[in-house]
Short mmCIF file of C-alpha atoms in Angstrom, two decimals:
data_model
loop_
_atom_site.label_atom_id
_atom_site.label_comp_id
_atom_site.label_asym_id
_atom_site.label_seq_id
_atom_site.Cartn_x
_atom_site.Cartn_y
_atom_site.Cartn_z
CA UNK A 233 -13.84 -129.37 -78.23
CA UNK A 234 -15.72 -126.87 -80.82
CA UNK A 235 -16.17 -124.40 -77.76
CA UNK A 236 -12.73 -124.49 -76.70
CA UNK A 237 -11.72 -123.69 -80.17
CA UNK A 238 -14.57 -121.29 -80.76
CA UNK A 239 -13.03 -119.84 -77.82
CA UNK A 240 -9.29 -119.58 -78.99
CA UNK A 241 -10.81 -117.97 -81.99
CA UNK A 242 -12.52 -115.44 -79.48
CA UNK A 243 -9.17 -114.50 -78.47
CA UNK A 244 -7.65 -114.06 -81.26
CA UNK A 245 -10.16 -111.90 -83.07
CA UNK A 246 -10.33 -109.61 -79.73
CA UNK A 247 -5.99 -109.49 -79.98
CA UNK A 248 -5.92 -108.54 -83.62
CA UNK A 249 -8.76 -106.16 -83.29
CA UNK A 250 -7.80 -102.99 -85.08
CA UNK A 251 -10.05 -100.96 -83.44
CA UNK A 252 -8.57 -101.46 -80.07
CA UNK A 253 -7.01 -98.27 -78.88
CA UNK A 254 -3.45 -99.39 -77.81
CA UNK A 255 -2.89 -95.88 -76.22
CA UNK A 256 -5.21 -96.27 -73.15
CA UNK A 257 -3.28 -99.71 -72.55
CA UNK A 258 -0.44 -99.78 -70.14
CA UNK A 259 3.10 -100.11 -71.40
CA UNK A 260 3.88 -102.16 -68.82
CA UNK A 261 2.36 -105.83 -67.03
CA UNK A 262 2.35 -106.29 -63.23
CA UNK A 263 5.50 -108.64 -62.39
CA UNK A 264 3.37 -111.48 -60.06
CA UNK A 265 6.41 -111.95 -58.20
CA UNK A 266 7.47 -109.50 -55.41
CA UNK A 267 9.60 -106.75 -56.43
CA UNK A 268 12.00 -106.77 -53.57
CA UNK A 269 13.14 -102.77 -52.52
CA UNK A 270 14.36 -102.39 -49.42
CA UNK A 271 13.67 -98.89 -49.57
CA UNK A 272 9.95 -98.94 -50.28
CA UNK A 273 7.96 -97.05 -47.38
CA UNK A 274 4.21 -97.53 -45.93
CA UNK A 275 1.61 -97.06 -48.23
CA UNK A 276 3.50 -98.28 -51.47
CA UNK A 277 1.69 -100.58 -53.73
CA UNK A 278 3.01 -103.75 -53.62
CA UNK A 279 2.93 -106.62 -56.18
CA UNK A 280 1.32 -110.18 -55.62
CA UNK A 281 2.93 -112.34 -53.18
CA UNK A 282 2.71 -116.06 -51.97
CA UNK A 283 2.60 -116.97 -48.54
CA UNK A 284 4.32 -120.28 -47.14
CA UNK A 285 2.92 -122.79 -45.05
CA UNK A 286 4.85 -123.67 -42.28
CA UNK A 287 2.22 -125.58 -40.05
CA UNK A 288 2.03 -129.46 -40.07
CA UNK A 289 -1.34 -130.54 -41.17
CA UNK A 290 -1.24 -133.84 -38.44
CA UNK A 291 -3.83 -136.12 -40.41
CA UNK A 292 -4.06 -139.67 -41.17
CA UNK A 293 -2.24 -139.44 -44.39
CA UNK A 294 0.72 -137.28 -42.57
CA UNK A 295 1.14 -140.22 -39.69
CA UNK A 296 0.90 -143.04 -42.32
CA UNK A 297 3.59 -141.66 -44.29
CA UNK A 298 6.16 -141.28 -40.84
CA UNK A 299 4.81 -144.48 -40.16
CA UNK A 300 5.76 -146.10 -43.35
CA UNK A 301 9.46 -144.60 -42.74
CA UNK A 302 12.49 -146.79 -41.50
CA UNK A 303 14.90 -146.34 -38.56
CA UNK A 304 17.71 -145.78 -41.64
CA UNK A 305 15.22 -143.39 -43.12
CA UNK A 306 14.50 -141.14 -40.15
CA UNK A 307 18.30 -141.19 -38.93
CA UNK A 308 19.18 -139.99 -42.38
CA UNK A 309 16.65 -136.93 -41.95
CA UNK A 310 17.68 -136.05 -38.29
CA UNK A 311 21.78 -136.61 -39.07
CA UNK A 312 21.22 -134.43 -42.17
CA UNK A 313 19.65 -131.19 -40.32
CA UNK A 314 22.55 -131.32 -38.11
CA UNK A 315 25.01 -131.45 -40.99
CA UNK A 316 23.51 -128.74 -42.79
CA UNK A 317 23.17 -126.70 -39.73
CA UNK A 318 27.17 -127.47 -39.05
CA UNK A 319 28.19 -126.41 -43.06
CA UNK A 320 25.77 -123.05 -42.62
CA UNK A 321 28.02 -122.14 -39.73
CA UNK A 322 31.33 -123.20 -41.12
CA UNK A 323 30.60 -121.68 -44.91
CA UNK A 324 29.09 -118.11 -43.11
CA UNK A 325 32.33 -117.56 -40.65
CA UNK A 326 34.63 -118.86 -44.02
CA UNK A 327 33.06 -116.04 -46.06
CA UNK A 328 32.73 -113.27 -43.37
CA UNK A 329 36.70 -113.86 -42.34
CA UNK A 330 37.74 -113.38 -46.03
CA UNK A 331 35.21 -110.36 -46.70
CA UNK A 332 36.85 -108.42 -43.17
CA UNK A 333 40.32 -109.62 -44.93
CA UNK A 334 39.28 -107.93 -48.16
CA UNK A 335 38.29 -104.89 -46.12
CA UNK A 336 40.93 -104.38 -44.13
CA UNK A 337 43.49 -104.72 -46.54
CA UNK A 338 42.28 -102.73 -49.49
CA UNK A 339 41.37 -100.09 -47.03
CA UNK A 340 44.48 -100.59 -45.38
CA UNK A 341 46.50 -100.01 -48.59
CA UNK A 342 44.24 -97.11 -49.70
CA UNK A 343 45.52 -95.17 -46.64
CA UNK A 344 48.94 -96.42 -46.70
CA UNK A 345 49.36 -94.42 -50.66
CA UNK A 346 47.08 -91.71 -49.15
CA UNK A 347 49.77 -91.05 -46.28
CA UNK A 348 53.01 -91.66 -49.04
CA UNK A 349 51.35 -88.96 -51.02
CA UNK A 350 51.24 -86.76 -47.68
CA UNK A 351 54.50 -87.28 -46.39
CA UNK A 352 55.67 -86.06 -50.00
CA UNK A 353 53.46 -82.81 -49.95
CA UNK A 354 51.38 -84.08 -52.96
CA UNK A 355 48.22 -82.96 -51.21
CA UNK A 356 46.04 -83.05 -54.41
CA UNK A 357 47.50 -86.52 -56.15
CA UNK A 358 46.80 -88.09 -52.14
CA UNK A 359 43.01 -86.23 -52.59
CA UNK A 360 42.35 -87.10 -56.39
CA UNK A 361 43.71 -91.02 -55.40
CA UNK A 362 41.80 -91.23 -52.15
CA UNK A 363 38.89 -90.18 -54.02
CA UNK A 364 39.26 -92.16 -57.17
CA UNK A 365 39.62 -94.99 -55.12
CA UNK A 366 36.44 -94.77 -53.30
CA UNK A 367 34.51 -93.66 -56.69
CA UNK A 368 35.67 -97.02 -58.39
CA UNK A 369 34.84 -99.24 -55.29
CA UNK A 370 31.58 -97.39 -54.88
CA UNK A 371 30.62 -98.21 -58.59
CA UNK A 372 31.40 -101.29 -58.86
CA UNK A 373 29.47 -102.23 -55.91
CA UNK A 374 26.36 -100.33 -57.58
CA UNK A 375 26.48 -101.59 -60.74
CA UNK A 376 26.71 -105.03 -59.78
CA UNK A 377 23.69 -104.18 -57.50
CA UNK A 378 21.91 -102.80 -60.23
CA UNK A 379 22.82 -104.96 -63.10
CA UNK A 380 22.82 -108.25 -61.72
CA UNK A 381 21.11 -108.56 -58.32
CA UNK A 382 18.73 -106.24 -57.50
CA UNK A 383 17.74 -108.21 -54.56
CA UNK A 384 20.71 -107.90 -53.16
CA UNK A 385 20.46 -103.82 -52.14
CA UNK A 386 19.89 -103.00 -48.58
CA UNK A 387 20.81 -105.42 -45.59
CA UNK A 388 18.30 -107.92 -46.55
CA UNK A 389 17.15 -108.12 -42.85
CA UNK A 390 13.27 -107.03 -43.76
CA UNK A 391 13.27 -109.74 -46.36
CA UNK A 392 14.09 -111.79 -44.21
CA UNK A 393 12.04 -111.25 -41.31
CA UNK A 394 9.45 -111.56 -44.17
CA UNK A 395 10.44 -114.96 -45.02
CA UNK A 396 10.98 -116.43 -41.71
CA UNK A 397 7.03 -115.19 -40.92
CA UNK A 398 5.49 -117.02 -43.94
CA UNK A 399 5.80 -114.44 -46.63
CA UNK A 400 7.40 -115.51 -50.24
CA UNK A 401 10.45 -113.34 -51.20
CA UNK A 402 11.38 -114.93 -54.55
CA UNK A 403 15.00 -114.47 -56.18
CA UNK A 404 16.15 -113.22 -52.19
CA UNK A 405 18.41 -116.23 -51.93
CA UNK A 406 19.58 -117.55 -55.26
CA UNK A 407 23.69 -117.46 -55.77
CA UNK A 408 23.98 -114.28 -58.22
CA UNK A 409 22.57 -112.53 -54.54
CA UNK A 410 25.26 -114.17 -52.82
CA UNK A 411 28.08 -113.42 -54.92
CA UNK A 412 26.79 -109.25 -55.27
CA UNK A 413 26.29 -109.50 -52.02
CA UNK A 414 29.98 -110.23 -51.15
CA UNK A 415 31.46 -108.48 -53.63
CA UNK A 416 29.27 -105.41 -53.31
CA UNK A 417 30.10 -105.17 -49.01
CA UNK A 418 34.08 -105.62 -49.57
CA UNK A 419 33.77 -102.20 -51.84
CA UNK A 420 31.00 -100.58 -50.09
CA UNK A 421 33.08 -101.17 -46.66
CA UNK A 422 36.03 -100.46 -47.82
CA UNK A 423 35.12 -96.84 -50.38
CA UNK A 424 34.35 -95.67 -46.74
CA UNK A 425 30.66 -95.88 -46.93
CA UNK A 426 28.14 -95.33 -44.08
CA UNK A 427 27.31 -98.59 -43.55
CA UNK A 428 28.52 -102.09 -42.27
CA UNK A 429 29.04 -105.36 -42.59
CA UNK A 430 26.31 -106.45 -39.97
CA UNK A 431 23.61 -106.44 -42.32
CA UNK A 432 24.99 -108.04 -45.32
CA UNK A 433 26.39 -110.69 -42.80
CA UNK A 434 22.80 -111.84 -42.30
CA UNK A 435 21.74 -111.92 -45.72
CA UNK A 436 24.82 -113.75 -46.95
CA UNK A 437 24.31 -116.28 -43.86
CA UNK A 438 20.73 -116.68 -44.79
CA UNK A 439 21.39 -117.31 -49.00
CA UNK A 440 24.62 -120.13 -47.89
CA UNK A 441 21.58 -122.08 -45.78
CA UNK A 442 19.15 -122.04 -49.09
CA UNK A 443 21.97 -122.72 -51.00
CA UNK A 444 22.62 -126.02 -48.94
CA UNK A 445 19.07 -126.57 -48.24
CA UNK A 446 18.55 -127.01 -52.17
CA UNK A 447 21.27 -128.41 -53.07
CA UNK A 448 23.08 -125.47 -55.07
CA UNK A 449 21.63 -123.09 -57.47
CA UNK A 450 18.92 -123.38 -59.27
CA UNK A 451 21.13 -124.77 -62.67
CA UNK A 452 23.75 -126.24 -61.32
CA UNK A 453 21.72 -128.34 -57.97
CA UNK A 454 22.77 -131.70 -56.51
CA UNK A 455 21.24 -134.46 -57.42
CA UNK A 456 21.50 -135.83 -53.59
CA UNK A 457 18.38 -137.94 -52.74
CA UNK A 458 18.79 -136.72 -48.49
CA UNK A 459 17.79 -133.51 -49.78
CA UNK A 460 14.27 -134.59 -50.58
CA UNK A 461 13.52 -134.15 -47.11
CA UNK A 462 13.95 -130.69 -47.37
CA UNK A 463 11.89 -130.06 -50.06
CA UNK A 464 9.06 -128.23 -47.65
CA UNK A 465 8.77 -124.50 -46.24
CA UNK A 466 8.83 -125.71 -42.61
CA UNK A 467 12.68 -127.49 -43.31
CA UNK A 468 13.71 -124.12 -45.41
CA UNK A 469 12.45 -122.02 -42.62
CA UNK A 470 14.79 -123.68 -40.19
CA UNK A 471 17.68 -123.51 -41.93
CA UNK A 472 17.43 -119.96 -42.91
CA UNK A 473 17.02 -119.46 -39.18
CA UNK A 474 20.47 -120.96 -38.89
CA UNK A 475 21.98 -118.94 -41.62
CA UNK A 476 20.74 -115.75 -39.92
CA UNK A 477 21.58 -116.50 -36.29
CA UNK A 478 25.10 -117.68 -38.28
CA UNK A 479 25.22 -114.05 -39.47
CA UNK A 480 24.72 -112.01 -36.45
CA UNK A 481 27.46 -114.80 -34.58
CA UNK A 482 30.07 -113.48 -37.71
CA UNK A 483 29.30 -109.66 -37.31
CA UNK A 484 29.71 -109.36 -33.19
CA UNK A 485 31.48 -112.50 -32.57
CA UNK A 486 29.10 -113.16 -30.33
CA UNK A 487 27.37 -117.03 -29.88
CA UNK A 488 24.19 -116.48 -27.74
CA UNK A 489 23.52 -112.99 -29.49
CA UNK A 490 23.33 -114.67 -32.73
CA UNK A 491 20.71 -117.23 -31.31
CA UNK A 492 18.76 -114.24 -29.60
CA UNK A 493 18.46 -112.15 -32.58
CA UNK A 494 17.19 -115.30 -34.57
CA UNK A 495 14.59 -116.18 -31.69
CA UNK A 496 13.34 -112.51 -30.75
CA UNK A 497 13.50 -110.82 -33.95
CA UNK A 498 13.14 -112.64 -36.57
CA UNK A 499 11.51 -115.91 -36.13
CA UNK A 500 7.68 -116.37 -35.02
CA UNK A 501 7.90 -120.09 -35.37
CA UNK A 502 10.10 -121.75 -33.28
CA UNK A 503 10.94 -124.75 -31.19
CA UNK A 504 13.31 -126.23 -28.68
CA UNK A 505 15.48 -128.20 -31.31
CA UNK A 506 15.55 -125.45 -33.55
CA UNK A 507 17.22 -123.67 -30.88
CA UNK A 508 20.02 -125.92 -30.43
CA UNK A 509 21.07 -126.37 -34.13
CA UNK A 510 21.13 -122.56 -34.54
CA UNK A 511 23.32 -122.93 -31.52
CA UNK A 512 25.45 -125.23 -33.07
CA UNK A 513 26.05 -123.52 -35.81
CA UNK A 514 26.73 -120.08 -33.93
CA UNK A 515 29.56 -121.88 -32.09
CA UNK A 516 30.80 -123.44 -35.70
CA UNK A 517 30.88 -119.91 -36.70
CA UNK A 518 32.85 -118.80 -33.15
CA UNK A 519 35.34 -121.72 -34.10
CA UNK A 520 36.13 -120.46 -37.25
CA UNK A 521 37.01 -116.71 -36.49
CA UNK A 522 39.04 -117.94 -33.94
CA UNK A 523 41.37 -120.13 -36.01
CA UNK A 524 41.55 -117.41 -38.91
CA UNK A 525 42.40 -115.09 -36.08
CA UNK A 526 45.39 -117.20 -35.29
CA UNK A 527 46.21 -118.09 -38.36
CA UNK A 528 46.97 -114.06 -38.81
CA UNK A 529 48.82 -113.39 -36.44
CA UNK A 530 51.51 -115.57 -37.73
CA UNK A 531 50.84 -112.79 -40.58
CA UNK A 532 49.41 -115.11 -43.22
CA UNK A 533 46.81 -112.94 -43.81
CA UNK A 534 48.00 -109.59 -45.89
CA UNK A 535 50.03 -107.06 -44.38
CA UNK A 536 46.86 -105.31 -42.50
CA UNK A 537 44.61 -108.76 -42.30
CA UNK A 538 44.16 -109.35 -38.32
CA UNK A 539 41.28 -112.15 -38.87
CA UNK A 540 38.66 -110.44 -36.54
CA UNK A 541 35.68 -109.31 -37.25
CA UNK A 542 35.84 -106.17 -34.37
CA UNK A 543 38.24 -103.60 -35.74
CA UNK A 544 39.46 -102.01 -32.25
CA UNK A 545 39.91 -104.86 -30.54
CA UNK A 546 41.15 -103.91 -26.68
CA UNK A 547 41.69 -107.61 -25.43
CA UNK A 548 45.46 -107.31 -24.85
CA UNK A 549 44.71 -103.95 -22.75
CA UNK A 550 44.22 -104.33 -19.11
CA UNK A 551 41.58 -101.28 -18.00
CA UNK A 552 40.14 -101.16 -14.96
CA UNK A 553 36.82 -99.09 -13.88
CA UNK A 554 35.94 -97.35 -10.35
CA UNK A 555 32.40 -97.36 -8.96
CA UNK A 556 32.07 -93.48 -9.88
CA UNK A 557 32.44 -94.46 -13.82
CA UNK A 558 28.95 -96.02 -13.23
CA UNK A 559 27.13 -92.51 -13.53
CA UNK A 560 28.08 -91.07 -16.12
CA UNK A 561 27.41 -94.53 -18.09
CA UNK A 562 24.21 -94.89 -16.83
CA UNK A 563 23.50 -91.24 -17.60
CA UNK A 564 24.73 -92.13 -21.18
CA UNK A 565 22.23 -95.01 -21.10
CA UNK A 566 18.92 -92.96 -20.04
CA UNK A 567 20.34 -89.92 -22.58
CA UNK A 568 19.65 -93.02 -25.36
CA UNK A 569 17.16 -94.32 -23.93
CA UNK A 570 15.08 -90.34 -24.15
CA UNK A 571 16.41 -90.16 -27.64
CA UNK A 572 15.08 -93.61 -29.21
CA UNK A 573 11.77 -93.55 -27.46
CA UNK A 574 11.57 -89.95 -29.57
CA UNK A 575 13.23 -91.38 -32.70
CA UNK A 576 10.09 -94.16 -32.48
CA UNK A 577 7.09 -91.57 -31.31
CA UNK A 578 8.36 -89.12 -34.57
CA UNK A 579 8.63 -92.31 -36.94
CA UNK A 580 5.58 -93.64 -36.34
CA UNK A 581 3.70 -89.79 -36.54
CA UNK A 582 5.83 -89.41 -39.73
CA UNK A 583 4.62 -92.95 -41.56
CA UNK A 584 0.93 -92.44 -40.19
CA UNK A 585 1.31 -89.11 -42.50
CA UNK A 586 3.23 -90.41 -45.29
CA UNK A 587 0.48 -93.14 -45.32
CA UNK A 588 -2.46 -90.68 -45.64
CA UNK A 589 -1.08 -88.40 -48.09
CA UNK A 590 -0.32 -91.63 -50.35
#
């Protein structure tokens, strides 16, 4: 007791210490969590991180507890991974219907007072609106970026990847993210930006399964004893999966893609039932864009709101192809093929120098 308080004492003798030169001290303290910038390159310092565990430590204690679980118990944890699986799916194609309805008709009615302003020979009011337009939609996507959510810049793919292969990205997946992460693609998409919806499709699918994996935000969560079984990194893990896959499936409208991306780009861990509940929740997603896609073209959906997620959509078009068309495609194919081998031989020369200069 005395040397515990002889050492507080210490301390506070060596803080008030006037002879302590407070200008060699640094302004600032590391942040111990990770400071999440998508644009940070090879060689930057980064801060301390926590890695998850993901493996199942099979001991005695581990197969006594399963043991000591009922039938009831263990049909609650199986039906609930399915559920959650089936509401990441349904929430992600929800919310990437309404952003490509947001898109499509602000940009829609952008160009529609762009061409008014033509047609009347107003050339400067059409170029001052067209680029007022984008100006304001471009900053309010920034500034809720920068104000709010810094986590949510970038496509939030190499966070992800991060997570999914047992690194900690803290604050990646909380519901401020979510929000500036809608918000922020409906006016980056639709100022005109270079940059799509593909990205931010991912990341939003990936936040909705942590979200539901939780049980809400961090304030406002569910007090829903099922979740407890999903109160481990392995659990998380899958259902991020899930989200992501649910992502890719929103962006390209494409099922199987979805589940590909998930299990060759993202995921190290995985497993034959993880495969089909990212499945399922691919083809939730797939079920979903086609019913909004219906639903518009009874025109419930804004005057330039087609429900698809492809913009040039060529389905009602019958084209038909000759055996010559073959050559020049797969010409076009080795042409990229020449070019991203070079892209990848000059990136990786160009990072192996950026590295040894930092």
């Amino acid at each position: 007791m005395n040397g515990n308080m002889e050492e507080e004492e210490f301390e506070g003798v060596e803080e008030r210490d006037p002879e302590r030169n407070p200008v060699n001290e640094p302004l600032l303290k590391r942040n111990r969590t990770l400071s999440s910038n998508p644009l940070a390159l090879v060689g930057a310092k980064v801060s301390y991180i926590e890695s998850l565990d993901y493996e199942i430590n099979e001991n005695d204690l581990f197969k006594q507890d399963w043991r000591s679980r009922s039938r009831c118990q263990v049909l609650q944890y199986i039906f609930l991974k399915w559920l959650l699986a089936f509401l990441v799916g349904l929430l992600t194609g929800i919310i990437a219907t309404l952003i490509n309805l947001a898109v499509e008709n602000i940009s829609g009615y952008k160009l529609l007072a762009v061409v008014e302003y033509i047609q009347q020979e107003r050339y400067l009011m059409g170029y001052l609106y067209f680029t007022g337009t984008n100006f304001i939609l471009t900053f309010i996507a920034s500034i809720l970026c920068v104000c709010f959510a810094p986590t949510a810049a970038g496509p939030g793919i190499p966070e992800i990847k991060a997570y999914l292969n047992g690194v900690d990205t803290p604050n990646m997946y909380g519901a401020t993210t979510l929000f500036v992460k809608i918000v922020g693609s409906i006016g980056a998409v639709s100022a005109g930006l270079d940059l799509g919806k593909e990205g931010p499709l991912v990341h939003i699918g990936a936040c909705i399964a942590s979200l539901l994996g939780q049980g809400g935000p961090d304030n406002y969560r569910i007090k829903w004893k099922w979740l407890r079984y999903f109160n481990n990194d392995r659990d998380r893990r899958d259902l991020i999966t899930c989200g992501a896959s649910s992502g890719v499936c929103a962006a390209f409208r494409a099922p199987v893609g979805g589940v590909l991306f998930a299990l060759e780009e993202v995921a190290s861990w995985w497993r034959s039932a993880l495969l089909w509940r990212t499945f399922c929740s691919t083809a939730v997603v797939v079920v979903v864009l086609r019913a909004f896609i219906e639903l518009c073209h009874e025109g419930k959906c804004g005057l330039f709101g087609e429900g698809g997620l492809i913009m040039f959509d060529v389905s009602n078009v019958a084209v038909s192809y000759n055996v010559m068309d073959i050559i020049p495609v797969a010409i076009i194919g080795i042409i990229g093929g020449v070019l991203g081998s070079l892209y990848n031989y000059l990136l990786h020369k160009i990072l192996r120098v950026y590295n040894l200069i930092n």
